[in-house]
Amino acid sequence: MAVADIRQCVILLGGLGTRLGALTRAMPKPLLDVAGKPFVDVLVGEALRRGFTDLLLLAGHAADVVQDYAEGLRARLPAGASVTVSVEPEPMGTGGGVRFAGDLLADRFLLLNGDTWFDFHWLDLLQAATLGPALAARPVPAADRYETLEIASDGRVTRIVPRGEAAGEVLINGGAYVLDKADLLGFPEKFSIETDLLPQLVLQGRLRAVARTGYFIDIGVPESYAEAQTAIPRQRTRPALFLDRDGVLNHDDHYVGSPDRLRWMDGAADAVRLANQLGIYVFVVTNQAGVAKGHYGEADVQALHQWMAAQLRQSGATIDDWRYCPFHPDATVAAYASAHSWRKPAPGMLNDLMAQWPVQREHSLLVGDQSTDLAAAAAAGIAAVPFAGGNLHHFLAPHLAAMTKQIKAGAPDA
Ligand SMILES: [Mg+2]
């Protein structure tokens, strides 16, 4: 299955949070407040920005709280996205809860534990899953209380090692999976992903692991739940890469308004994916005077951006958000005749993105091919570099490496 077609993110919210005591008696653990929002909202936001448009919440314990959350979420989802809730009638285990969702399940889906956040580029897991089911593995300095994973050089998991048998730095299950619905059907009503499904997939030689070193938090114990209140907002605050579109992501062939006229810049998807993997937000900020001049409409711009997003996603790359400015002072379409504050060299699009996303302005970068791009960056207080064409990945890699150094310096937990 093509990576771009995996659009469903399933989140497990049903478990009893016994280690958190009274806090979770009437509240699913993943719905607990973290810095003013339910914890699961972080996972939902991370899924949406990576193009998972089909959200499936699996509820059990205190399901009414999940239903209320879903109702609120529905009202603020972007166009084309949806959220559904499946409620297990009794505790059925992690696997049973997924299987119970039945017809709501896509053939292949991303599955997340609702009480943990593993901050790596989730589309990497989708790419590994083109060969079969996959899980995200993370290295820990000591096996401690965990089961560990043995992995062959081709990425296949060859053994799940019981607690207490492994020593030293090891890989453990990070609680994020890409699974096929078909693999769940052979099990009884109640079963566990961890102790039933995964061992079977390993025996069949079909489970792959993607090892990543991203930030990880499990809010299921009181100390980490307390830590989450400050650690999660800090982790979500990242540098951003602002990309002009025409002349940077694609060749500037003058008023490009449809996919048939779009020629990708060499290395465009690789450049975006690298930024994604480094934990840098990627935004597009593009003047589209073609709308004001009647060459195409806003719906065409939006459709083109959706098409571009799907193409990039197939390469494991994602644009976190898009801004375009359809206005121009010399418009031929009266409705768009304006010296708009979003039109570069004005910084409106950049400022709007920074108002809506937690961006480290001082570590961010804009790439553009025109002096107006650089002027917009300067007006927004953001560093900028001019791009004159060629391979965007080769051009950007050293700049992104420098930004990453700054992330590490600024965020000791990353
Ligand atoms: Mg340009």
Short mmCIF file of C-alpha atoms and ligand atoms in Angstrom, two decimals:
data_model
loop_
_atom_site.label_atom_id
_atom_site.label_comp_id
_atom_site.label_asym_id
_atom_site.label_seq_id
_atom_site.Cartn_x
_atom_site.Cartn_y
_atom_site.Cartn_z
CA MET A 1 0.00 0.00 0.00
CA ALA A 2 1.29 3.45 -0.94
CA VAL A 3 2.48 5.57 1.98
CA ALA A 4 0.28 8.45 0.86
CA ASP A 5 -2.80 6.21 1.20
CA ILE A 6 -2.26 5.46 4.92
CA ARG A 7 -4.45 8.17 6.41
CA GLN A 8 -5.82 6.57 9.55
CA CYS A 9 -4.42 7.16 13.03
CA VAL A 10 -5.92 4.93 15.74
CA ILE A 11 -5.33 5.94 19.35
CA LEU A 12 -5.80 3.61 22.35
CA LEU A 13 -7.64 5.44 25.12
CA GLY A 14 -9.38 2.61 26.91
CA GLY A 15 -6.97 1.45 29.61
CA LEU A 16 -7.45 1.95 33.35
CA GLY A 17 -4.81 4.34 34.68
CA THR A 18 -4.38 2.50 37.94
CA ARG A 19 -0.93 3.93 38.72
CA LEU A 20 -2.37 7.46 38.77
CA GLY A 21 -4.96 6.60 41.41
CA ALA A 22 -7.88 8.98 41.92
CA LEU A 23 -6.93 11.15 38.91
CA THR A 24 -8.11 8.51 36.46
CA ARG A 25 -11.11 7.08 38.29
CA ALA A 26 -13.57 8.99 36.07
CA MET A 27 -11.10 10.03 33.36
CA PRO A 28 -9.14 8.04 30.79
CA LYS A 29 -5.44 8.65 31.41
CA PRO A 30 -4.79 10.12 27.92
CA LEU A 31 -7.51 12.73 28.54
CA LEU A 32 -5.82 14.11 31.65
CA ASP A 33 -4.96 17.78 31.50
CA VAL A 34 -1.43 18.63 30.40
CA ALA A 35 -0.66 22.35 30.35
CA GLY A 36 -4.31 23.24 29.81
CA LYS A 37 -5.27 20.62 27.21
CA PRO A 38 -6.02 16.90 27.24
CA PHE A 39 -2.76 14.98 26.71
CA VAL A 40 -4.19 13.17 23.67
CA ASP A 41 -4.48 16.53 21.93
CA VAL A 42 -0.70 16.42 21.39
CA LEU A 43 -1.02 13.09 19.55
CA VAL A 44 -3.96 14.37 17.51
CA GLY A 45 -2.04 17.50 16.50
CA GLU A 46 1.03 15.49 15.57
CA ALA A 47 -1.13 13.17 13.45
CA LEU A 48 -2.99 15.96 11.68
CA ARG A 49 0.14 17.85 10.71
CA ARG A 50 1.48 14.70 9.09
CA GLY A 51 -1.59 14.21 6.94
CA PHE A 52 -3.47 11.63 9.02
CA THR A 53 -6.98 12.81 8.24
CA ASP A 54 -8.91 9.84 9.65
CA LEU A 55 -8.71 9.80 13.44
CA LEU A 56 -10.16 6.82 15.29
CA LEU A 57 -10.31 7.02 19.08
CA LEU A 58 -10.71 3.71 20.92
CA ALA A 59 -12.49 4.26 24.21
CA GLY A 60 -13.56 2.01 27.08
CA HIS A 61 -13.17 3.24 30.64
CA ALA A 62 -14.94 6.64 31.05
CA ALA A 63 -15.88 6.69 27.36
CA ASP A 64 -18.21 9.67 27.82
CA VAL A 65 -15.15 11.88 28.38
CA VAL A 66 -13.71 10.68 25.06
CA GLN A 67 -17.04 11.33 23.30
CA ASP A 68 -17.06 14.90 24.65
CA TYR A 69 -13.48 15.44 23.55
CA ALA A 70 -14.25 14.11 20.06
CA GLU A 71 -17.22 16.44 19.74
CA GLY A 72 -15.05 19.44 20.57
CA LEU A 73 -12.34 18.22 18.22
CA ARG A 74 -14.78 17.76 15.34
CA ALA A 75 -15.61 21.46 15.45
CA ARG A 76 -11.99 22.50 14.89
CA LEU A 77 -10.68 19.84 12.50
CA PRO A 78 -9.28 21.04 9.17
CA ALA A 79 -11.35 20.46 6.03
CA GLY A 80 -11.28 16.83 4.93
CA ALA A 81 -10.40 15.42 8.36
CA SER A 82 -12.71 13.37 10.57
CA VAL A 83 -12.79 11.83 14.03
CA THR A 84 -14.68 8.69 15.08
CA VAL A 85 -15.00 7.01 18.48
CA SER A 86 -15.30 3.26 19.03
CA VAL A 87 -16.34 2.15 22.53
CA GLU A 88 -15.55 -1.39 23.69
CA PRO A 89 -18.40 -2.76 25.83
CA GLU A 90 -15.97 -4.31 28.35
CA PRO A 91 -12.17 -4.42 28.66
CA MET A 92 -10.99 -6.46 25.65
CA GLY A 93 -7.22 -5.89 25.76
CA THR A 94 -5.36 -3.55 23.44
CA GLY A 95 -5.74 -5.86 20.44
CA GLY A 96 -9.36 -6.70 21.20
CA GLY A 97 -10.21 -3.02 21.44
CA VAL A 98 -8.72 -2.36 18.01
CA ARG A 99 -10.38 -5.37 16.46
CA PHE A 100 -13.72 -4.40 17.99
CA ALA A 101 -13.63 -1.20 15.90
CA GLY A 102 -14.32 -3.51 12.92
CA ASP A 103 -15.55 -1.68 9.88
CA LEU A 104 -14.19 1.61 11.20
CA LEU A 105 -10.65 0.30 10.66
CA ALA A 106 -8.72 1.03 7.49
CA ASP A 107 -6.83 -1.87 5.90
CA ARG A 108 -3.55 -0.39 7.20
CA PHE A 109 -3.31 2.17 9.98
CA LEU A 110 -1.02 3.90 12.44
CA LEU A 111 -1.72 2.77 16.02
CA LEU A 112 -0.61 4.79 19.05
CA ASN A 113 -0.70 4.17 22.76
CA GLY A 114 -2.75 7.08 24.04
CA ASP A 115 -0.70 7.72 27.17
CA THR A 116 2.72 8.02 25.52
CA TRP A 117 4.27 10.42 23.04
CA PHE A 118 7.25 9.25 21.00
CA ASP A 119 8.41 12.33 19.12
CA PHE A 120 9.98 11.09 15.91
CA HIS A 121 8.96 11.53 12.26
CA TRP A 122 6.03 9.11 12.12
CA LEU A 123 6.06 8.93 8.32
CA ASP A 124 9.36 7.00 8.61
CA LEU A 125 7.33 4.21 10.19
CA LEU A 126 4.88 4.26 7.27
CA GLN A 127 7.76 3.88 4.84
CA ALA A 128 9.10 0.84 6.76
CA ALA A 129 5.60 -0.63 6.72
CA THR A 130 5.47 -0.88 2.92
CA LEU A 131 7.16 -4.26 3.58
CA GLY A 132 4.75 -5.36 6.34
CA PRO A 133 3.74 -4.45 9.89
CA ALA A 134 6.18 -2.21 11.75
CA LEU A 135 6.81 -0.72 15.17
CA ALA A 136 8.86 2.19 16.42
CA ALA A 137 11.73 1.12 18.66
CA ARG A 138 13.72 3.37 20.94
CA PRO A 139 17.12 2.82 22.49
CA VAL A 140 17.38 2.97 26.28
CA PRO A 141 20.63 2.83 28.27
CA ALA A 142 19.48 -0.16 30.36
CA ALA A 143 16.83 -2.85 29.82
CA ASP A 144 15.54 -2.24 33.33
CA ARG A 145 11.84 -3.25 33.55
CA TYR A 146 11.34 -3.56 29.79
CA GLU A 147 11.05 -6.32 27.26
CA THR A 148 13.67 -5.70 24.59
CA LEU A 149 13.84 -6.22 20.85
CA GLU A 150 16.45 -8.05 18.79
CA ILE A 151 16.62 -6.69 15.27
CA ALA A 152 18.28 -8.13 12.15
CA SER A 153 20.30 -5.93 9.77
CA ASP A 154 17.30 -5.72 7.41
CA GLY A 155 15.14 -4.24 10.19
CA ARG A 156 13.13 -7.37 10.99
CA VAL A 157 12.47 -8.07 14.65
CA THR A 158 13.92 -11.54 15.29
CA ARG A 159 13.09 -11.90 18.97
CA ILE A 160 11.24 -10.21 21.81
CA VAL A 161 13.48 -10.74 24.82
CA PRO A 162 11.72 -11.15 28.19
CA ARG A 163 12.32 -8.68 31.01
CA GLY A 164 15.52 -9.28 32.91
CA GLU A 165 17.37 -11.21 30.16
CA ALA A 166 19.01 -8.34 28.27
CA ALA A 167 21.65 -5.98 29.61
CA GLY A 168 23.29 -2.74 28.49
CA GLU A 169 21.89 -0.39 25.87
CA VAL A 170 18.89 -2.04 24.23
CA LEU A 171 15.95 -1.29 21.94
CA ILE A 172 12.46 -1.33 23.40
CA ASN A 173 8.95 -1.01 22.00
CA GLY A 174 8.07 2.69 21.62
CA GLY A 175 4.31 2.15 21.49
CA ALA A 176 3.69 3.28 17.90
CA TYR A 177 2.80 0.77 15.18
CA VAL A 178 1.67 0.42 11.60
CA LEU A 179 -0.62 -2.59 11.42
CA ASP A 180 -2.90 -4.33 8.94
CA LYS A 181 -6.48 -5.06 9.88
CA ALA A 182 -6.09 -8.52 8.34
CA ASP A 183 -3.50 -9.45 10.98
CA LEU A 184 -6.01 -8.93 13.80
CA LEU A 185 -8.72 -11.22 12.51
CA GLY A 186 -7.21 -14.55 13.58
CA PHE A 187 -7.40 -13.71 17.28
CA PRO A 188 -10.20 -14.27 19.81
CA GLU A 189 -12.32 -11.32 21.02
CA LYS A 190 -9.92 -10.39 23.80
CA PHE A 191 -6.22 -10.17 23.10
CA SER A 192 -3.18 -7.97 23.56
CA ILE A 193 -1.09 -6.22 20.90
CA GLU A 194 2.06 -6.61 23.01
CA THR A 195 1.75 -10.18 24.27
CA ASP A 196 -0.31 -11.85 21.51
CA LEU A 197 -0.03 -10.05 18.16
CA LEU A 198 3.60 -8.93 18.22
CA PRO A 199 5.05 -12.36 19.18
CA GLN A 200 3.05 -13.95 16.36
CA LEU A 201 4.31 -11.42 13.81
CA VAL A 202 7.88 -12.02 15.01
CA LEU A 203 7.45 -15.80 14.64
CA GLN A 204 6.25 -15.21 11.10
CA GLY A 205 9.30 -13.02 10.45
CA ARG A 206 7.04 -10.16 9.39
CA LEU A 207 7.51 -7.47 12.02
CA ARG A 208 9.90 -4.62 11.23
CA ALA A 209 11.33 -2.08 13.63
CA VAL A 210 12.27 1.52 12.98
CA ALA A 211 14.77 2.61 15.63
CA ARG A 212 14.55 6.28 16.55
CA THR A 213 16.01 8.44 19.29
CA GLY A 214 13.26 11.05 19.70
CA TYR A 215 11.86 12.49 22.90
CA PHE A 216 9.59 10.04 24.75
CA ILE A 217 7.19 10.53 27.61
CA ASP A 218 4.75 8.15 29.32
CA ILE A 219 2.27 10.05 31.48
CA GLY A 220 1.19 6.84 33.22
CA VAL A 221 3.26 7.38 36.37
CA PRO A 222 2.85 10.36 38.72
CA GLU A 223 6.40 11.75 38.31
CA SER A 224 6.26 11.82 34.52
CA TYR A 225 2.72 13.19 34.52
CA ALA A 226 3.99 16.09 36.64
CA GLU A 227 7.01 16.54 34.38
CA ALA A 228 4.77 16.57 31.29
CA GLN A 229 3.20 19.89 32.31
CA THR A 230 6.36 21.78 31.32
CA ALA A 231 8.25 19.22 29.21
CA ILE A 232 5.56 18.80 26.55
CA PRO A 233 5.03 22.50 25.73
CA ARG A 234 8.82 22.85 25.59
CA GLN A 235 9.18 19.86 23.26
CA ARG A 236 6.49 21.17 20.92
CA THR A 237 8.25 24.53 20.58
CA ARG A 238 10.53 24.04 17.60
CA PRO A 239 12.42 25.96 14.96
CA ALA A 240 10.60 26.40 11.67
CA LEU A 241 11.68 26.27 8.06
CA PHE A 242 9.62 28.74 6.01
CA LEU A 243 9.74 27.85 2.31
CA ASP A 244 8.73 30.07 -0.54
CA ARG A 245 6.98 27.88 -3.11
CA ASP A 246 7.70 28.98 -6.70
CA GLY A 247 11.43 28.93 -7.33
CA VAL A 248 12.11 26.85 -4.20
CA LEU A 249 9.85 23.77 -3.92
CA ASN A 250 8.99 23.93 -7.61
CA HIS A 251 10.33 25.79 -10.62
CA ASP A 252 8.90 29.26 -11.11
CA ASP A 253 7.11 28.75 -14.43
CA HIS A 254 4.93 31.87 -13.93
CA TYR A 255 1.44 31.51 -12.48
CA VAL A 256 1.54 27.79 -11.73
CA GLY A 257 -2.04 26.92 -10.76
CA SER A 258 -2.44 23.22 -11.57
CA PRO A 259 -0.49 19.97 -11.14
CA ASP A 260 0.14 19.55 -14.87
CA ARG A 261 2.20 22.76 -14.84
CA LEU A 262 4.17 22.00 -11.71
CA ARG A 263 7.80 20.90 -12.03
CA TRP A 264 9.33 19.91 -8.69
CA MET A 265 12.71 21.31 -7.80
CA ASP A 266 15.37 18.58 -7.60
CA GLY A 267 15.67 17.31 -4.03
CA ALA A 268 12.49 19.08 -2.85
CA ALA A 269 10.93 16.08 -1.09
CA ASP A 270 14.29 15.00 0.38
CA ALA A 271 14.84 18.49 1.79
CA VAL A 272 11.40 18.59 3.42
CA ARG A 273 11.76 15.07 4.83
CA LEU A 274 15.15 15.91 6.32
CA ALA A 275 13.65 18.92 8.12
CA ASN A 276 10.77 16.70 9.30
CA GLN A 277 13.22 14.12 10.66
CA LEU A 278 15.22 16.78 12.47
CA GLY A 279 12.14 18.01 14.33
CA ILE A 280 11.84 21.30 12.43
CA TYR A 281 8.40 22.58 11.44
CA VAL A 282 8.05 23.13 7.68
CA PHE A 283 5.72 25.84 6.39
CA VAL A 284 5.05 27.16 2.88
CA VAL A 285 4.54 30.91 2.44
CA THR A 286 3.68 31.85 -1.13
CA ASN A 287 2.39 34.94 -2.94
CA GLN A 288 -0.25 33.81 -5.43
CA ALA A 289 -1.01 36.93 -7.44
CA GLY A 290 -2.28 34.58 -10.16
CA VAL A 291 -5.58 34.64 -8.26
CA ALA A 292 -5.77 38.45 -8.24
CA LYS A 293 -4.88 38.49 -11.93
CA GLY A 294 -7.54 35.96 -12.90
CA HIS A 295 -5.24 33.13 -14.02
CA TYR A 296 -6.80 30.70 -11.55
CA GLY A 297 -8.97 30.72 -8.42
CA GLU A 298 -8.29 30.11 -4.74
CA ALA A 299 -9.86 26.66 -5.04
CA ASP A 300 -7.21 25.83 -7.68
CA VAL A 301 -4.42 26.97 -5.33
CA GLN A 302 -5.84 24.84 -2.52
CA ALA A 303 -6.27 21.81 -4.78
CA LEU A 304 -2.71 22.20 -6.04
CA HIS A 305 -1.38 22.36 -2.50
CA GLN A 306 -3.32 19.22 -1.59
CA TRP A 307 -1.82 17.49 -4.60
CA MET A 308 1.67 18.67 -3.64
CA ALA A 309 1.12 17.47 -0.07
CA ALA A 310 0.08 14.01 -1.29
CA GLN A 311 3.13 13.80 -3.58
CA LEU A 312 5.46 14.80 -0.77
CA ARG A 313 3.80 12.39 1.67
CA GLN A 314 4.42 9.52 -0.74
CA SER A 315 8.12 10.35 -0.25
CA GLY A 316 7.69 10.46 3.53
CA ALA A 317 7.75 14.27 3.67
CA THR A 318 5.17 16.61 5.10
CA ILE A 319 4.43 20.34 5.04
CA ASP A 320 3.02 21.21 8.44
CA ASP A 321 1.02 24.20 7.26
CA TRP A 322 0.50 26.36 4.17
CA ARG A 323 -0.16 30.06 3.70
CA TYR A 324 -0.78 31.76 0.37
CA CYS A 325 -1.65 35.36 -0.45
CA PRO A 326 -4.10 35.78 -3.36
CA PHE A 327 -4.07 39.61 -3.24
CA HIS A 328 -2.25 42.12 -5.45
CA PRO A 329 -2.51 45.92 -5.69
CA ASP A 330 -2.93 45.72 -9.50
CA ALA A 331 -5.55 42.97 -9.48
CA THR A 332 -7.85 42.42 -12.42
CA VAL A 333 -10.25 40.57 -10.09
CA ALA A 334 -11.68 43.36 -7.94
CA ALA A 335 -12.16 41.25 -4.82
CA TYR A 336 -8.39 40.70 -4.62
CA ALA A 337 -7.25 44.27 -5.25
CA SER A 338 -5.36 45.12 -2.10
CA ALA A 339 -1.88 45.83 -0.78
CA HIS A 340 -2.49 43.04 1.70
CA SER A 341 -0.46 42.56 4.85
CA TRP A 342 0.09 38.92 3.87
CA ARG A 343 1.73 39.75 0.54
CA LYS A 344 5.50 39.47 0.77
CA PRO A 345 7.59 41.58 1.39
CA ALA A 346 5.09 42.12 4.25
CA PRO A 347 5.49 39.49 6.99
CA GLY A 348 1.77 38.68 7.51
CA MET A 349 1.90 35.01 6.49
CA LEU A 350 4.92 34.33 8.68
CA ASN A 351 3.43 36.14 11.65
CA ASP A 352 0.14 34.28 11.24
CA LEU A 353 1.95 30.93 11.29
CA MET A 354 3.95 31.93 14.35
CA ALA A 355 0.74 32.95 16.12
CA GLN A 356 -0.73 29.49 15.51
CA TRP A 357 2.31 27.25 16.01
CA PRO A 358 4.85 27.18 18.86
CA VAL A 359 7.88 28.37 16.88
CA GLN A 360 11.38 29.22 18.10
CA ARG A 361 11.69 32.37 16.04
CA GLU A 362 15.38 32.90 16.84
CA HIS A 363 16.31 29.47 15.42
CA SER A 364 14.07 29.56 12.36
CA LEU A 365 14.96 30.08 8.71
CA LEU A 366 13.27 31.24 5.52
CA VAL A 367 14.37 30.11 2.05
CA GLY A 368 13.27 32.13 -0.95
CA ASP A 369 14.36 33.03 -4.47
CA GLN A 370 13.29 36.71 -4.45
CA SER A 371 14.37 39.77 -2.51
CA THR A 372 10.74 40.11 -1.34
CA ASP A 373 11.06 36.73 0.44
CA LEU A 374 14.13 37.88 2.30
CA ALA A 375 12.48 41.19 3.17
CA ALA A 376 9.45 39.38 4.62
CA ALA A 377 11.74 37.25 6.77
CA ALA A 378 13.60 40.34 7.99
CA ALA A 379 10.32 42.04 8.88
CA ALA A 380 9.27 38.94 10.85
CA GLY A 381 12.59 38.74 12.66
CA ILE A 382 13.65 35.49 10.98
CA ALA A 383 16.96 34.58 9.36
CA ALA A 384 16.82 33.96 5.63
CA VAL A 385 18.93 32.55 2.82
CA PRO A 386 18.44 33.10 -0.91
CA PHE A 387 18.08 30.00 -3.08
CA ALA A 388 19.18 30.31 -6.72
CA GLY A 389 18.05 26.90 -7.95
CA GLY A 390 19.69 23.47 -8.12
CA ASN A 391 19.19 20.61 -5.69
CA LEU A 392 17.22 21.89 -2.69
CA HIS A 393 18.29 19.00 -0.45
CA HIS A 394 22.00 19.59 -1.11
CA PHE A 395 21.50 23.29 -0.55
CA LEU A 396 19.53 22.97 2.68
CA ALA A 397 21.29 20.07 4.44
CA PRO A 398 24.07 22.20 5.98
CA HIS A 399 21.60 24.90 7.05
CA LEU A 400 19.34 22.30 8.68
CA ALA A 401 22.30 20.73 10.44
CA ALA A 402 23.14 24.13 11.93
CA MET A 403 19.52 24.56 13.06
CA THR A 404 19.60 21.12 14.69
CA LYS A 405 22.65 22.06 16.70
CA GLN A 406 20.67 25.02 18.00
CA ILE A 407 17.69 22.78 18.87
CA LYS A 408 19.95 20.51 20.89
CA ALA A 409 21.58 23.45 22.64
CA GLY A 410 18.15 24.87 23.52
CA ALA A 411 16.36 21.66 24.52
CA PRO A 412 18.39 19.29 26.72
CA ASP A 413 15.60 16.68 26.67
CA ALA A 414 15.52 16.27 22.88
MG MG B 1 9.52 32.46 -5.43
#
